[in-house]
CSV table of C-alpha atoms in Angstrom, one decimal:
chain,number,residue,atom,x,y,z
A,168,UNK,CA,37.4,103.3,120.7
A,169,UNK,CA,34.1,102.1,118.9
A,170,UNK,CA,32.5,102.4,122.4
A,171,UNK,CA,33.5,105.7,122.9
A,172,UNK,CA,32.9,107.5,119.2
A,173,UNK,CA,30.3,106.3,117.0
A,174,UNK,CA,30.3,106.7,113.1
A,175,UNK,CA,29.2,110.0,111.7
A,176,UNK,CA,29.2,108.7,108.0
A,177,UNK,CA,25.4,107.4,108.2
A,178,UNK,CA,24.2,104.4,110.0
A,179,UNK,CA,25.6,101.0,109.2
A,180,UNK,CA,25.4,97.6,110.4
A,181,UNK,CA,28.1,95.6,112.6
A,182,UNK,CA,28.2,92.7,110.2
A,183,UNK,CA,29.7,90.0,112.3
A,184,UNK,CA,27.3,90.9,115.3
A,185,UNK,CA,24.6,87.7,114.6
A,186,UNK,CA,27.6,85.1,114.2
A,187,UNK,CA,29.4,86.4,117.3
A,188,UNK,CA,26.5,86.6,119.6
A,189,UNK,CA,25.6,83.1,118.4
A,190,UNK,CA,29.1,81.6,119.2
A,191,UNK,CA,28.9,83.4,122.6
A,192,UNK,CA,25.8,81.7,123.2
A,193,UNK,CA,26.8,78.3,124.6
A,194,UNK,CA,29.4,79.9,126.7
A,195,UNK,CA,26.4,82.0,128.8
A,196,UNK,CA,25.6,78.8,130.3
A,197,UNK,CA,29.3,77.1,131.0
A,198,UNK,CA,29.7,75.0,133.8
A,199,UNK,CA,32.5,77.8,134.8
A,200,UNK,CA,31.0,81.0,136.3
A,201,UNK,CA,33.5,83.2,135.2
A,202,UNK,CA,33.0,82.0,131.6
A,203,UNK,CA,29.4,82.8,131.8
A,204,UNK,CA,29.9,86.1,133.2
A,205,UNK,CA,32.6,86.9,130.7
A,206,UNK,CA,30.4,85.5,127.7
A,207,UNK,CA,27.9,87.9,128.9
A,208,UNK,CA,30.0,90.8,128.9
A,209,UNK,CA,31.3,90.1,125.3
A,210,UNK,CA,27.6,89.9,124.0
A,211,UNK,CA,27.0,93.5,125.6
A,212,UNK,CA,29.9,94.9,124.3
A,213,UNK,CA,29.1,93.7,120.7
A,214,UNK,CA,25.8,95.1,120.9
A,215,UNK,CA,27.3,98.5,122.2
A,216,UNK,CA,29.8,98.4,119.4
A,217,UNK,CA,26.4,97.7,117.1
A,218,UNK,CA,25.3,100.9,118.5
A,219,UNK,CA,28.0,102.8,117.7
A,220,UNK,CA,28.0,101.5,113.9
A,221,UNK,CA,24.5,102.8,114.0
A,222,UNK,CA,25.7,106.2,115.1
A,223,UNK,CA,24.0,106.4,118.5
A,224,UNK,CA,26.0,108.5,121.2
A,225,UNK,CA,27.9,106.4,123.8
A,226,UNK,CA,26.3,108.6,126.6
A,227,UNK,CA,23.7,106.6,128.2
A,228,UNK,CA,21.8,109.4,129.6
A,229,UNK,CA,21.3,110.8,126.1
A,230,UNK,CA,20.5,107.2,124.4
A,231,UNK,CA,19.1,104.2,127.0
A,232,UNK,CA,18.7,100.7,125.4
A,233,UNK,CA,16.9,98.8,127.9
A,234,UNK,CA,18.2,95.3,126.4
A,235,UNK,CA,21.7,96.5,126.7
A,236,UNK,CA,21.4,97.7,130.0
A,237,UNK,CA,19.7,94.9,131.5
A,238,UNK,CA,22.7,92.6,130.4
A,239,UNK,CA,24.7,93.0,133.6
A,240,UNK,CA,21.6,91.9,135.8
A,241,UNK,CA,22.0,88.7,134.0
A,242,UNK,CA,25.4,88.6,134.6
A,243,UNK,CA,25.1,88.9,138.0
A,244,UNK,CA,22.4,86.2,138.1
A,245,UNK,CA,24.3,83.9,136.1
A,246,UNK,CA,26.9,83.2,139.5
A,247,UNK,CA,24.1,80.7,140.7
A,248,UNK,CA,24.4,77.1,140.4
A,249,UNK,CA,20.8,76.3,140.7
A,250,UNK,CA,19.7,74.7,137.4
A,251,UNK,CA,16.3,76.6,137.3
A,252,UNK,CA,18.0,79.9,138.2
A,253,UNK,CA,20.6,79.3,135.2
A,254,UNK,CA,17.7,78.4,132.7
A,255,UNK,CA,16.1,81.5,133.8
A,256,UNK,CA,18.9,83.7,132.9
A,257,UNK,CA,19.5,81.7,129.7
A,258,UNK,CA,15.7,82.7,128.9
A,259,UNK,CA,15.8,86.1,129.9
A,260,UNK,CA,19.2,86.0,127.4
A,261,UNK,CA,17.4,84.5,124.6
A,262,UNK,CA,14.5,87.0,124.8
A,263,UNK,CA,17.2,89.6,124.5
A,264,UNK,CA,18.9,88.1,121.5
A,265,UNK,CA,15.8,87.7,119.7
A,266,UNK,CA,15.2,91.4,119.9
A,267,UNK,CA,18.9,92.6,118.8
A,268,UNK,CA,19.6,90.1,115.9
A,269,UNK,CA,19.2,92.4,112.8
A,270,UNK,CA,16.8,90.8,110.2
A,271,UNK,CA,19.6,90.1,107.6
A,272,UNK,CA,21.9,88.1,110.1
A,273,UNK,CA,19.1,85.8,111.3
A,274,UNK,CA,20.3,83.1,109.2
A,275,UNK,CA,23.9,83.5,109.8
A,276,UNK,CA,23.1,83.6,113.7
A,277,UNK,CA,21.2,80.2,113.6
A,278,UNK,CA,23.9,78.5,111.4
A,279,UNK,CA,26.3,79.6,114.1
A,280,UNK,CA,23.9,78.4,116.9
A,281,UNK,CA,23.1,75.1,115.4
A,282,UNK,CA,27.0,74.3,116.0
A,283,UNK,CA,26.3,75.0,119.7
A,284,UNK,CA,24.0,72.2,120.0
A,285,UNK,CA,26.7,70.0,119.7
A,286,UNK,CA,28.9,71.3,122.5
A,287,UNK,CA,30.7,69.0,124.7
A,288,UNK,CA,29.0,70.8,127.9
A,289,UNK,CA,25.7,69.6,128.5
A,290,UNK,CA,24.7,73.1,130.4
A,291,UNK,CA,26.4,74.7,126.9
A,292,UNK,CA,24.4,72.8,124.5
A,293,UNK,CA,21.1,73.1,126.4
A,294,UNK,CA,21.6,76.8,126.7
A,295,UNK,CA,22.0,77.1,123.0
A,296,UNK,CA,18.7,75.4,122.3
A,297,UNK,CA,16.6,77.8,124.7
A,298,UNK,CA,18.1,80.6,122.7
A,299,UNK,CA,17.3,78.5,119.5
A,300,UNK,CA,13.5,77.9,120.5
A,301,UNK,CA,13.1,81.2,121.6
A,302,UNK,CA,14.4,82.6,118.4
A,303,UNK,CA,12.5,80.2,116.5
A,304,UNK,CA,9.4,81.0,118.6
A,305,UNK,CA,9.5,84.9,118.0
A,306,UNK,CA,11.3,85.2,114.6
A,307,UNK,CA,10.6,82.0,113.1
A,308,UNK,CA,7.9,83.8,110.4
A,309,UNK,CA,11.0,85.0,108.9
A,310,UNK,CA,12.4,82.3,108.0
A,311,UNK,CA,9.9,80.6,105.1
A,312,UNK,CA,12.5,80.7,102.2
A,313,UNK,CA,15.0,78.7,104.9
A,314,UNK,CA,13.0,75.9,106.1
A,315,UNK,CA,14.1,73.2,104.1
A,316,UNK,CA,17.8,74.4,105.0
A,317,UNK,CA,16.8,74.8,108.9
A,318,UNK,CA,15.2,71.2,108.8
A,319,UNK,CA,18.1,69.7,107.3
A,320,UNK,CA,20.7,71.2,109.5
A,321,UNK,CA,18.7,70.2,112.8
A,322,UNK,CA,18.2,66.8,111.5
A,323,UNK,CA,21.8,66.7,110.9
A,324,UNK,CA,22.4,67.8,114.5
A,325,UNK,CA,20.1,65.3,115.9
A,326,UNK,CA,22.3,62.5,114.4
A,327,UNK,CA,25.1,63.4,116.5
A,328,UNK,CA,23.3,64.5,119.6
A,329,UNK,CA,23.6,61.3,121.4
A,330,UNK,CA,24.3,61.8,125.2
A,331,UNK,CA,22.4,64.9,126.1
A,332,UNK,CA,18.7,64.2,126.4
A,333,UNK,CA,17.7,67.7,127.2
A,334,UNK,CA,19.6,68.8,124.3
A,335,UNK,CA,18.1,66.4,122.0
A,336,UNK,CA,14.3,67.0,123.4
A,337,UNK,CA,14.9,70.9,122.7
A,338,UNK,CA,16.1,70.6,119.4
A,339,UNK,CA,13.0,68.2,118.5
A,340,UNK,CA,10.7,71.2,119.8
A,341,UNK,CA,12.4,73.4,117.7
A,342,UNK,CA,11.6,71.2,114.8
A,343,UNK,CA,8.0,71.5,115.9
A,344,UNK,CA,8.1,75.1,116.5
A,345,UNK,CA,9.2,75.7,112.8
A,346,UNK,CA,6.6,73.4,111.5
A,347,UNK,CA,4.0,75.3,113.3
A,348,UNK,CA,5.3,78.5,111.6
A,349,UNK,CA,5.5,77.1,108.4
A,350,UNK,CA,3.4,73.8,107.8
A,351,UNK,CA,2.9,73.6,104.2
A,352,UNK,CA,7.0,74.3,103.5
A,353,UNK,CA,8.0,72.0,106.3
A,354,UNK,CA,5.7,69.1,104.7
A,355,UNK,CA,7.2,69.9,101.6
A,356,UNK,CA,10.5,69.4,102.9
A,357,UNK,CA,9.7,66.5,105.1
A,358,UNK,CA,8.0,64.2,102.5
A,359,UNK,CA,11.4,64.5,100.3
A,360,UNK,CA,13.1,62.7,103.4
A,361,UNK,CA,14.0,58.8,102.3
A,362,UNK,CA,11.9,56.1,103.4
A,363,UNK,CA,12.0,54.1,105.5
A,364,UNK,CA,12.4,57.2,108.0
A,365,UNK,CA,15.6,56.9,110.3
A,366,UNK,CA,15.2,57.0,113.8
A,367,UNK,CA,15.7,60.8,114.1
A,368,UNK,CA,13.0,61.7,111.6
A,369,UNK,CA,10.7,59.2,113.6
A,370,UNK,CA,11.4,61.3,116.8
A,371,UNK,CA,10.7,64.5,114.7
A,372,UNK,CA,7.2,63.2,114.0
A,373,UNK,CA,6.6,61.8,117.3
A,374,UNK,CA,7.2,65.4,118.8
A,375,UNK,CA,5.0,67.1,116.3
A,376,UNK,CA,2.5,64.7,117.1
A,377,UNK,CA,2.0,66.2,120.6
A,378,UNK,CA,0.6,69.2,119.2
A,379,UNK,CA,-3.3,68.3,118.5
A,380,UNK,CA,-4.0,71.3,116.5
A,381,UNK,CA,-0.8,71.0,114.2
A,382,UNK,CA,-1.4,67.1,113.9
A,383,UNK,CA,-5.0,67.9,112.6
A,384,UNK,CA,-3.8,70.8,109.9
A,385,UNK,CA,-1.2,67.8,109.0
A,386,UNK,CA,-3.8,65.2,108.4
A,387,UNK,CA,-5.8,67.4,106.6
A,388,UNK,CA,-2.7,68.3,104.0
A,389,UNK,CA,-1.7,64.5,103.7
A,390,UNK,CA,-5.0,63.1,102.9
A,391,UNK,CA,-5.7,65.6,100.4
A,392,UNK,CA,-2.2,64.8,98.9
A,393,UNK,CA,-3.0,61.1,98.6
A,394,UNK,CA,-6.6,61.6,97.3
A,395,UNK,CA,-4.6,63.6,94.3
A,396,UNK,CA,-1.8,61.3,93.8
A,397,UNK,CA,-1.2,58.2,92.1
A,398,UNK,CA,0.3,55.9,94.5
A,399,UNK,CA,2.3,54.0,92.2
A,400,UNK,CA,3.4,53.9,88.7
A,401,UNK,CA,3.5,51.2,86.0
A,402,UNK,CA,6.5,50.1,83.8
A,403,UNK,CA,7.1,47.1,81.5
A,404,UNK,CA,8.8,44.3,83.4
A,405,UNK,CA,12.3,44.1,81.3
A,406,UNK,CA,12.1,40.5,82.2
A,407,UNK,CA,8.6,39.6,81.1
A,408,UNK,CA,7.4,41.7,78.3
A,409,UNK,CA,3.8,40.8,79.0
A,410,UNK,CA,3.7,42.0,82.6
A,411,UNK,CA,4.2,45.1,84.3
A,412,UNK,CA,5.8,46.4,87.4
A,413,UNK,CA,4.2,48.5,90.1
A,414,UNK,CA,6.6,50.8,91.6
A,415,UNK,CA,5.5,53.1,94.6
A,416,UNK,CA,5.6,56.9,94.0
A,417,UNK,CA,8.2,58.7,96.3
A,418,UNK,CA,6.0,61.5,97.9
A,419,UNK,CA,2.5,59.6,98.5
A,420,UNK,CA,4.9,56.5,100.1
A,421,UNK,CA,6.4,59.1,102.5
A,422,UNK,CA,3.2,60.3,103.2
A,423,UNK,CA,1.9,57.0,104.0
A,424,UNK,CA,5.0,56.5,106.1
A,425,UNK,CA,4.4,59.9,108.0
A,426,UNK,CA,0.6,58.8,108.7
A,427,UNK,CA,1.8,55.8,110.3
A,428,UNK,CA,4.1,57.5,112.5
A,429,UNK,CA,1.1,59.8,113.7
A,430,UNK,CA,-1.3,57.0,114.0
A,431,UNK,CA,1.5,55.1,116.5
A,432,UNK,CA,1.5,58.2,118.8
A,433,UNK,CA,-1.0,58.1,121.7
A,434,UNK,CA,-1.0,62.0,121.6
A,435,UNK,CA,-2.6,62.0,118.2
A,436,UNK,CA,-5.4,59.5,119.2
A,437,UNK,CA,-8.0,62.1,119.3
A,438,UNK,CA,-7.3,63.4,116.1
A,439,UNK,CA,-7.2,59.9,114.8
A,440,UNK,CA,-10.8,59.2,116.1
A,441,UNK,CA,-12.0,62.3,114.7
A,442,UNK,CA,-11.3,61.3,111.2
A,443,UNK,CA,-12.1,57.6,111.5
A,444,UNK,CA,-14.8,56.7,114.0
């Protein structure tokens, strides 16, 4: 019915589109070929329903949508078992999804997609990761107000992604992509992580350090922050009234830990030498 007949009372949004497509995404790279093709079919049908909601006619001659019309081609290509061919299919699908997720459903889409990073099938979790990176690369500029929430979600997923190294690496790249889009909000959020950093936060900084330009910007911000921050606060020692206790301030301490992780990375050697040679 939705496929045949458009709404006639003004354009509206299919409010479940984003979450539905995100839930289907891991299945598009499922080890079972029939499941892959069915998932792509379902995404195409969801997009067609969205078009009917917006009042567009079902007649493809009257109204054409290049993204929707290209999905059957991806469905046919999804029969290939070669990992490189499957990656190409998911990469193309990710570009299509990036164009079709409505602005007001982007956060909901990502929240559901994060769950796909924990899929029991490594092909599926990797596929979700490919889509995540494309979405953050192309739509990340829209997410400034959500940076702390997204970083928390990615950190949480990293603590649970233990067996699928490709998915783990891709998730770390997603962190770096988000930081590239929103450096100051990202640093403000990452400076609040407890010290000493856990292994997952350390890996996040190792990945960030692989981008030389980004590392330079981080050095600038961190050094400026340390220059205008008190490294510790003094309080009276309750055990000895004539003495004081010096307690490290959380933000400068976290900033120092960040510098420490960046200094340890071979990828940031050139940036370190620029500052300290």
